[in-house]
Amino acid sequence: MAAVDTNATIQEKTTAEPVRPLANFPPSVWGDRFLSFTLDNSELEGYAKAMEAPKEELRRLIVDQTMDSNKKLSLIYSVHRLGLTYLFLQEIEAQLDKIFKEFNLQDYDEVDLYTTSINFQVFRHLGYKLPCDVFNKFKDNTSGAFKEDISTDVKGMLGLYESSQLRTRGESILDEASSFTETKLKSVVNNLEGNLAQQVLQSLRRPFHQGMPMVEARLYFSNYSEECATHECLLKLAKLHFSYLELQQKEELRIVSKWWKDMRFQETTPYIRDRVPEIYLWILGLYFEPRYSLARIIATKITLFLVVLDDTYDAYATIEEIRLLTDAINRWDMSAMEQIPEYIRPFYKILLDEYAELEKQLAIEGRAKSVIASKEAFQDIARGYLEEAEWTNSGYVASFPEYMKNGLITSAYNVISKSALVGMGDIVSENALAWYESHPKTLQASELISRLQDDVMTYQFERERGQSATGVDAYIKTYGVSEKEAIDELKIMIENAWKDINEGCLKPREVSMDLLAPILNLARMIDVVYRYDDGFTFPGKTMKEYITLLFVGSVSM
Ligand SMILES: CC(C)=CCC/C(C)=C/CC/C(C)=C/COP(=O)(O)OP(=O)(O)O
Ligand SMILES: [Mg+2]
Ligand SMILES: [Mg+2]
Ligand SMILES: [Mg+2]
């Protein structure tokens, strides 16, 4: 009998691959197509120059004292919907301060529903809490329900539907308005034509307030051509502005795509979701202003690290490997390289190098603290992911409160919003950073929306792969309800979190809107990605459509 080659058997035993929770994620939709863009700086400067004249003309219109206030509000509304507010913020706030101060409810007695809703939206979007009582006159005094006769006013209904998305807790007339108008608009939309049909279809698909500002601006330009044409300078400025942003964003997308390719993550960790354009789109959703170009690149890289981390914990590593990697991330030191599995070492080295480089760069501006805040939040989420993995490994289903304590961390909105601050410049003062570190209610609301909306849309796919830690399972177990009841309850929590965000963006604000916008827009991006399905794992619908609209076509106007 041949001598048993003991080495071979021992060898086989030690290299036997452990069982891994592979997910076989769908591959990238885009491949290398965004690498080939070349930015022509003279073209970019050309647009910036051409914007000057229409911008000055529009500024004069905005401050024009002779303009009727409803017309003024309507102009500011179109400026806002086109994403141009940031160019005229002082002028617009001066106008709104004045008109808001003069407000009295009686003035609205004769104003039609459409105009009332435009005014309401402008004030609420810009942070002024115009009372929802302006809509009382559209309700029947006896029945208390909305008057049926307003249902024929489609533009008015659409305006009321969009207005209701801005409600805060306790504004029950707007809770009713949201469902009343949605039902009515759905019943008439198939008989509409032209722009109005497109406007209603788009709002029913996703209201402006829950949309991605950059995309919503482009859609407004297409669907509201009449409103945009009221002033030649508005139309001209909008077109040039879109052309300018498109070039800048295509260049940013090229930079992050090239970086990702050079880092070779798809080779070293091939089990992860390959979603660079999708993550760039997500971060663009936070802020599209040209001045935040560097900030977008930094935040995109850090969020891409999060995709590698999440998929490693969820769809590849064994529990032992997860424990070693989490410890290494807590230690944050190159000496930890030898303790972690071979396949994740490149990631770990790139992670530490990238953060070291950022810390060095920001230290020059005396703002290294924002990098450290981001790094600590990154270590926090690794611990959060470990907690989930331990629960899954032991088959433990956490109670809902216990799940949510960890879930706000694994929502990733703390680390992403702090990472978004890194490149934003001086606006990120000590006070601003302290406010973020205080874990404010508005940020918690955005985290809750991220965590629970994702769970509602991904728990089945994750349950199939043995992941037990989701809000759905925790809620069912804790409150002994059916899956459907649990999901309905989670949706109510999400709706209330939106009201808290709406409240948090109203004046007087705790910090400037520049610092609140990333938090509001992170919540919006959850609606974009997860309103109808798991639009990130399977990005062939909304994300593919939005990426095509912004980075594939050209600004056909
Ligand atoms: C949770 C959430 C929506 C985060 C959004 C922010 C973000 C882009 C985080 C990076 C990791 C990621 C893509 C999680 C979403 O997928 P997933 O369903 O695999 O996340 P999960 O493992 O936390 O459920
Ligand atoms: Mg995951
Ligand atoms: Mg996860
Ligand atoms: Mg999920």
XYZ file of C-alpha atoms and ligand atoms in Angstrom:
584
model
C 0.000 0.000 0.000
C 1.630 3.354 -1.009
C 2.878 5.378 1.944
C 0.285 7.973 2.674
C 1.762 11.315 1.833
C 0.949 12.963 5.142
C 2.168 16.326 3.848
C -0.471 16.305 1.104
C -3.341 15.551 3.476
C -2.166 18.163 6.001
C -1.601 20.547 3.093
C -5.128 19.899 1.757
C -6.682 20.428 5.198
C -5.061 23.822 5.792
C -5.806 25.267 2.354
C -9.395 23.993 2.199
C -11.397 27.107 1.270
C -13.883 27.989 4.054
C -17.555 28.325 3.136
C -18.172 31.935 2.106
C -21.540 33.801 1.851
C -20.898 34.770 -1.763
C -23.580 36.968 -3.329
C -22.610 36.854 -7.013
C -23.505 40.532 -7.379
C -24.389 41.720 -10.910
C -21.307 43.216 -12.657
C -20.796 46.892 -13.485
C -23.198 48.328 -16.069
C -20.567 50.792 -17.285
C -17.108 49.197 -17.556
C -14.391 51.738 -18.422
C -16.550 54.082 -20.477
C -16.059 57.103 -18.170
C -12.275 56.872 -18.304
C -12.049 58.276 -21.823
C -13.467 61.752 -21.105
C -11.060 64.634 -21.603
C -11.873 68.012 -20.071
C -11.343 71.054 -22.309
C -10.679 73.793 -19.750
C -11.203 76.552 -22.288
C -14.705 75.192 -22.959
C -15.395 75.176 -19.210
C -14.156 78.765 -18.868
C -16.203 79.722 -21.903
C -19.382 78.627 -20.168
C -18.423 80.413 -16.957
C -17.849 83.628 -18.897
C -21.057 83.319 -20.870
C -23.000 82.863 -17.621
C -21.996 86.284 -16.310
C -24.414 88.392 -18.379
C -27.622 86.356 -17.875
C -26.680 85.938 -14.216
C -26.521 89.730 -13.732
C -29.788 90.181 -15.583
C -31.493 87.572 -13.414
C -30.059 89.133 -10.272
C -31.654 92.446 -11.251
C -35.005 90.686 -11.699
C -34.764 89.007 -8.310
C -34.161 92.297 -6.497
C -36.641 94.260 -8.651
C -38.849 96.069 -6.117
C -41.620 96.759 -8.633
C -42.373 93.051 -9.191
C -45.593 91.725 -7.603
C -44.711 89.384 -4.710
C -46.528 86.338 -6.159
C -44.661 86.826 -9.448
C -41.417 87.238 -7.484
C -42.060 84.008 -5.576
C -42.861 82.211 -8.802
C -39.559 83.388 -10.315
C -37.627 82.307 -7.203
C -39.399 78.947 -7.399
C -38.130 78.352 -10.953
C -34.656 79.545 -9.958
C -34.703 77.034 -7.093
C -36.061 74.156 -9.156
C -33.308 74.781 -11.730
C -30.646 74.460 -9.009
C -29.570 78.108 -9.300
C -30.439 79.316 -5.780
C -26.816 79.132 -4.612
C -25.879 81.821 -7.193
C -28.355 84.313 -5.680
C -28.768 83.184 -2.083
C -28.287 86.593 -0.438
C -30.623 88.340 -2.876
C -33.258 85.621 -2.549
C -33.134 85.565 1.255
C -33.453 89.354 1.358
C -36.580 89.132 -0.785
C -38.083 86.295 1.247
C -37.289 87.992 4.567
C -39.266 91.000 3.361
C -42.258 89.120 1.909
C -42.383 86.686 4.840
C -42.446 89.575 7.325
C -45.442 91.073 5.517
C -47.296 87.744 5.526
C -50.801 87.586 6.867
C -53.299 84.803 6.320
C -56.025 87.120 4.974
C -53.858 87.938 1.970
C -54.323 84.331 0.895
C -58.129 84.371 0.960
C -58.370 85.093 -2.781
C -55.193 83.317 -3.910
C -55.730 80.167 -6.002
C -54.418 76.749 -4.976
C -51.572 76.675 -7.490
C -50.150 80.067 -6.462
C -50.610 79.259 -2.775
C -48.681 76.011 -3.229
C -45.843 77.674 -5.157
C -45.477 80.280 -2.409
C -45.624 77.582 0.264
C -42.933 75.506 -1.467
C -40.589 78.459 -1.979
C -40.791 79.512 1.655
C -40.404 76.000 3.069
C -37.536 75.027 0.721
C -35.673 78.182 1.709
C -36.298 77.596 5.432
C -39.310 79.822 6.212
C -42.157 78.089 8.027
C -45.124 79.538 6.124
C -48.152 78.235 8.104
C -49.953 75.287 6.513
C -53.159 77.185 7.386
C -52.875 78.813 3.948
C -54.481 75.573 2.689
C -57.421 75.607 5.138
C -59.717 77.414 2.696
C -59.497 74.422 0.330
C -61.215 72.207 2.895
C -64.942 71.905 3.342
C -65.885 73.427 6.727
C -68.582 70.865 7.478
C -67.009 67.598 6.288
C -63.448 68.723 7.056
C -62.318 66.973 3.872
C -60.716 68.681 0.901
C -63.305 70.203 -1.416
C -63.945 67.910 -4.359
C -63.971 70.847 -6.804
C -60.253 71.404 -6.464
C -59.612 67.980 -8.016
C -60.234 69.452 -11.481
C -57.429 71.943 -10.922
C -54.587 69.570 -11.879
C -51.822 72.166 -11.556
C -53.179 73.132 -8.152
C -53.350 69.492 -7.057
C -49.801 68.914 -8.262
C -48.621 71.956 -6.315
C -50.418 70.777 -3.185
C -48.897 67.290 -3.598
C -45.387 68.761 -3.816
C -46.128 71.117 -0.901
C -47.248 68.257 1.339
C -43.807 66.600 1.083
C -42.398 69.537 3.085
C -44.622 68.919 6.122
C -43.364 68.675 9.669
C -44.863 66.771 12.616
C -48.341 67.947 13.561
C -49.309 69.406 10.178
C -52.176 66.955 9.708
C -53.790 68.939 6.861
C -50.662 68.146 4.846
C -50.739 64.465 5.808
C -54.256 64.380 4.366
C -53.228 66.497 1.374
C -50.457 64.076 0.459
C -52.753 61.059 0.133
C -55.710 63.063 -1.255
C -53.679 64.606 -4.075
C -51.734 61.434 -4.838
C -54.976 59.509 -5.310
C -56.520 62.234 -7.483
C -53.406 62.738 -9.615
C -53.105 58.996 -10.247
C -56.723 58.918 -11.408
C -56.252 61.692 -13.983
C -52.640 61.262 -15.147
C -53.496 58.963 -18.086
C -55.843 61.583 -19.554
C -53.246 64.360 -19.453
C -51.033 65.453 -22.332
C -47.902 67.457 -23.020
C -45.841 69.025 -20.259
C -48.543 68.677 -17.616
C -48.617 64.908 -18.154
C -44.822 64.749 -17.784
C -44.937 66.950 -14.678
C -47.543 64.772 -12.967
C -45.843 61.523 -14.004
C -42.504 62.724 -12.643
C -43.933 63.957 -9.325
C -45.905 60.756 -8.824
C -42.801 58.737 -9.566
C -40.842 60.819 -7.049
C -41.794 64.216 -5.629
C -39.230 66.971 -6.180
C -38.447 67.143 -2.460
C -37.359 63.508 -2.359
C -35.458 63.755 -5.639
C -31.788 64.249 -6.490
C -31.320 68.019 -6.949
C -29.037 67.769 -10.006
C -31.421 65.433 -11.833
C -34.543 67.273 -10.677
C -33.083 70.487 -12.153
C -32.590 68.817 -15.538
C -36.116 67.334 -15.434
C -37.613 70.714 -14.480
C -35.870 72.287 -17.470
C -37.470 69.696 -19.780
C -40.922 69.392 -18.183
C -41.532 73.058 -17.289
C -40.300 74.759 -20.439
C -43.059 77.410 -20.236
C -42.125 78.448 -16.683
C -38.442 78.495 -17.644
C -39.196 80.679 -20.652
C -40.900 83.449 -18.673
C -37.520 85.209 -18.600
C -34.961 84.812 -21.393
C -32.065 85.284 -18.968
C -33.305 82.417 -16.770
C -33.442 80.044 -19.725
C -30.011 81.109 -20.960
C -28.382 80.882 -17.546
C -29.884 77.441 -16.872
C -28.546 76.023 -20.156
C -25.050 77.401 -19.642
C -25.068 76.268 -16.016
C -25.998 72.703 -16.992
C -23.241 72.688 -19.638
C -20.672 73.925 -17.128
C -21.642 71.391 -14.449
C -21.747 68.532 -16.938
C -18.136 69.049 -17.966
C -16.974 69.394 -14.375
C -18.881 66.314 -13.229
C -17.680 64.153 -16.139
C -14.120 65.112 -15.183
C -14.724 64.214 -11.534
C -16.234 60.883 -12.581
C -13.173 60.214 -14.757
C -10.845 60.992 -11.828
C -12.575 58.641 -9.385
C -12.972 55.922 -12.055
C -9.254 56.092 -12.836
C -8.381 56.014 -9.136
C -10.573 52.950 -8.590
C -8.996 51.157 -11.559
C -5.464 52.006 -10.397
C -6.252 50.659 -6.919
C -7.173 47.319 -8.550
C -10.020 46.567 -6.083
C -11.875 44.526 -8.685
C -8.868 42.192 -8.875
C -7.950 42.018 -5.176
C -11.543 41.867 -3.858
C -13.518 40.588 -6.891
C -16.533 39.603 -4.747
C -17.612 43.257 -4.196
C -20.187 45.306 -6.086
C -18.455 47.237 -8.867
C -20.410 50.509 -8.607
C -18.130 53.529 -9.153
C -20.529 55.687 -11.268
C -23.373 54.799 -8.887
C -21.414 55.876 -5.805
C -20.247 59.044 -7.577
C -23.905 59.787 -8.445
C -24.790 59.226 -4.773
C -22.187 61.756 -3.635
C -23.128 64.211 -6.400
C -26.581 64.034 -4.846
C -25.143 65.606 -1.699
C -23.949 68.777 -3.408
C -23.545 69.694 -7.074
C -22.096 73.211 -6.617
C -18.820 73.671 -8.527
C -17.003 74.763 -5.346
C -17.492 71.263 -3.868
C -15.635 69.468 -6.658
C -12.739 68.291 -4.465
C -15.183 67.430 -1.680
C -17.072 65.122 -4.051
C -13.913 63.312 -5.094
C -12.835 62.750 -1.480
C -16.291 61.644 -0.303
C -16.666 59.300 -3.290
C -13.384 57.541 -2.483
C -14.308 57.058 1.175
C -17.780 55.786 0.273
C -16.197 53.341 -2.173
C -14.094 52.080 0.743
C -17.402 51.491 2.541
C -18.684 49.352 -0.326
C -15.546 47.175 -0.090
C -15.980 46.970 3.678
C -19.697 46.176 3.644
C -19.438 43.545 0.925
C -16.408 41.966 2.620
C -18.372 41.609 5.865
C -21.642 40.606 4.191
C -20.610 38.607 1.164
C -17.161 37.102 1.619
C -15.225 37.058 4.924
C -15.565 34.354 7.563
C -16.371 35.479 11.098
C -12.724 34.925 12.140
C -11.524 37.107 9.271
C -14.073 39.774 10.167
C -12.870 39.844 13.761
C -9.238 40.222 12.631
C -10.060 42.950 10.106
C -12.181 44.903 12.606
C -9.359 44.750 15.136
C -6.906 45.944 12.473
C -9.176 48.859 11.567
C -9.457 49.762 15.238
C -5.675 49.666 15.504
C -5.254 51.632 12.235
C -1.593 50.721 11.892
C 0.419 49.105 9.061
C 1.827 46.611 11.565
C -1.644 45.046 11.635
C -1.173 43.919 8.016
C 0.176 40.505 8.941
C -2.829 39.702 11.134
C -5.401 40.110 8.361
C -6.135 37.704 5.473
C -4.013 38.092 2.354
C -6.920 39.122 0.103
C -7.860 42.186 2.185
C -4.335 43.550 2.746
C -4.305 45.732 -0.397
C -7.567 47.340 0.746
C -6.220 47.936 4.242
C -3.018 49.532 2.949
C -4.877 51.791 0.490
C -7.335 52.791 3.216
C -4.587 53.862 5.624
C -2.524 55.556 2.899
C -5.521 57.511 1.588
C -6.473 58.780 5.027
C -2.831 59.644 5.844
C -2.614 61.659 2.618
C -5.898 63.455 3.387
C -4.775 64.254 6.923
C -1.528 65.705 5.571
C -3.320 67.810 2.936
C -5.955 69.139 5.348
C -3.386 69.840 8.081
C -1.974 72.509 5.735
C -5.342 74.301 5.956
C -5.454 73.613 9.702
C -8.475 71.409 9.162
C -7.119 67.887 9.789
C -9.846 67.461 12.444
C -12.447 66.752 9.777
C -10.323 63.879 8.459
C -9.945 62.442 11.949
C -13.699 62.699 12.508
C -14.251 60.764 9.278
C -11.646 58.149 10.230
C -13.174 57.615 13.680
C -16.602 57.230 12.097
C -15.070 54.673 9.718
C -13.708 52.682 12.683
C -17.140 52.976 14.275
C -18.941 51.457 11.300
C -16.441 48.575 11.135
C -17.370 47.769 14.743
C -21.037 48.095 13.781
C -20.589 45.708 10.869
C -18.781 43.265 13.222
C -21.730 43.361 15.627
C -24.081 42.438 12.765
C -21.719 39.656 11.690
C -21.575 38.227 15.225
C -25.377 38.249 15.369
C -25.603 36.518 11.986
C -22.880 34.028 12.948
C -24.672 33.033 16.140
C -28.158 33.244 14.597
C -29.059 35.837 17.229
C -31.890 38.204 16.274
C -31.480 41.498 18.155
C -34.405 43.329 19.691
C -35.494 46.292 17.611
C -34.045 48.944 19.978
C -30.768 47.005 20.125
C -30.782 46.632 16.326
C -31.452 50.347 15.772
C -28.677 51.449 18.142
C -26.235 49.581 15.927
C -28.260 50.237 12.765
C -27.865 54.013 12.852
C -24.128 53.341 12.694
C -24.324 50.743 9.911
C -26.576 53.121 7.930
C -23.207 54.647 6.992
C -24.720 58.130 7.019
C -22.585 59.282 9.913
C -19.307 58.362 8.217
C -20.468 59.558 4.785
C -21.790 62.929 5.983
C -18.564 63.538 7.949
C -16.490 62.476 4.935
C -18.515 64.927 2.841
C -17.285 67.741 5.106
C -13.588 67.034 4.528
C -13.259 68.875 1.219
C -15.872 71.584 1.817
C -13.393 74.225 2.944
C -13.827 76.985 5.526
C -17.591 76.521 5.893
C -16.626 73.520 8.067
C -15.772 75.474 11.178
C -14.986 73.987 14.599
C -18.601 74.716 15.509
C -19.855 72.909 12.397
C -17.769 69.839 13.184
C -18.867 69.908 16.835
C -22.484 70.004 15.684
C -21.947 66.896 13.522
C -20.129 65.157 16.396
C -23.127 65.887 18.649
C -25.085 63.414 16.507
C -27.954 65.901 15.897
C -31.573 64.852 15.412
C -31.513 65.756 11.714
C -28.546 63.444 11.140
C -30.162 60.657 13.172
C -33.297 61.018 11.039
C -31.254 60.662 7.855
C -29.488 57.606 9.298
C -32.833 56.041 10.239
C -34.165 56.567 6.722
C -31.043 55.003 5.249
C -31.055 52.022 7.590
C -34.749 51.177 7.476
C -35.476 51.933 3.822
C -32.509 49.783 2.849
C -33.691 46.981 5.148
C -37.228 47.095 3.781
C -35.855 46.756 0.244
C -32.957 44.324 0.800
C -33.928 42.039 3.699
C -35.238 39.210 1.498
C -32.066 39.065 -0.632
C -29.964 39.225 2.544
C -32.095 36.662 4.401
C -31.503 34.209 1.520
C -27.796 34.593 2.199
C -28.177 33.996 5.919
C -27.876 37.626 7.045
C -30.182 37.803 10.076
C -29.530 41.355 11.183
C -32.138 43.554 9.554
C -34.701 45.957 10.986
C -37.529 43.862 9.582
C -36.557 40.691 11.454
C -35.770 42.639 14.630
C -39.168 44.376 14.531
C -41.074 41.132 13.914
C -39.318 39.404 16.771
C -39.638 42.279 19.256
C -43.283 43.157 18.657
C -44.618 39.790 17.500
C -46.218 41.175 14.344
C -46.421 39.906 10.769
C -43.816 40.828 8.163
C -46.316 43.168 6.480
C -47.214 44.936 9.747
C -43.511 45.322 10.557
C -42.828 46.907 7.182
C -45.807 49.267 7.538
C -44.510 50.352 10.944
C -41.012 50.932 9.576
C -42.481 53.048 6.763
C -44.273 55.230 9.338
C -40.966 55.694 11.152
C -39.353 56.715 7.864
C -42.146 59.221 7.174
C -41.723 60.743 10.639
C -37.975 60.946 10.153
C -38.619 62.972 6.985
C -40.737 65.381 9.038
C -37.841 65.760 11.471
C -35.475 66.540 8.609
C -37.954 69.091 7.209
C -38.188 70.687 10.660
C -34.411 70.693 11.076
C -33.955 72.632 7.823
C -36.322 75.441 8.880
C -35.011 78.711 10.314
C -33.646 79.423 12.841
C -31.247 76.640 11.935
C -28.598 75.128 14.221
C -26.024 75.402 11.426
C -26.035 76.922 7.925
C -27.981 75.205 5.156
C -24.661 74.402 3.461
C -24.012 71.977 6.333
C -27.566 70.659 6.493
C -27.866 70.085 2.732
C -25.624 66.955 2.655
C -27.783 65.386 5.392
C -31.072 66.276 3.649
C -29.679 65.098 0.307
C -28.410 61.824 1.755
C -32.005 61.083 2.765
C -33.120 62.066 -0.753
C -30.616 59.645 -2.278
C -32.161 56.813 -0.254
C -35.455 57.572 -1.992
C -33.674 57.632 -5.363
C -31.938 54.292 -4.773
C -34.447 52.358 -2.658
C -37.952 53.721 -3.253
C -38.944 50.909 -5.595
C -36.242 48.253 -5.225
C -32.637 47.649 -4.185
C -31.413 50.120 -6.760
C -27.783 49.854 -5.720
C -27.230 46.099 -5.917
C -29.387 46.071 -9.064
C -28.677 49.535 -10.564
C -30.289 48.923 -13.956
C -33.268 51.249 -13.429
C -33.171 54.627 -11.699
C -29.411 54.855 -11.206
C -28.724 53.780 -14.785
C -31.272 56.322 -16.053
C -29.815 59.152 -13.941
C -26.191 58.324 -14.846
C -27.172 58.253 -18.521
C -29.005 61.583 -18.220
C -26.093 63.333 -16.488
C -22.933 61.706 -17.865
C -23.744 59.859 -21.088
C -26.000 62.046 -23.193
C -24.845 65.591 -23.637
C -26.847 68.570 -22.523
C -29.242 68.499 -25.477
C -31.056 71.826 -25.184
C -27.247 50.954 4.367
C -27.190 51.963 3.284
C -28.331 52.100 2.350
C -26.101 52.726 3.135
C -26.049 53.792 2.097
C -24.712 54.496 2.136
C -23.689 53.678 1.418
C -23.525 53.902 -0.041
C -22.993 52.765 2.122
C -21.929 51.948 1.491
C -22.246 50.439 1.722
C -23.523 50.113 0.988
C -23.548 50.314 -0.448
C -24.603 49.678 1.663
C -25.917 49.421 0.977
O -26.009 48.109 0.563
P -26.484 46.941 1.546
O -27.960 46.732 1.475
O -25.602 45.758 1.337
O -26.159 47.572 2.993
P -26.318 46.729 4.338
O -25.314 45.613 4.255
O -25.967 47.731 5.417
O -27.728 46.262 4.396
Mg -24.456 44.693 2.635
Mg -23.847 45.174 5.659
Mg -29.185 45.939 3.066
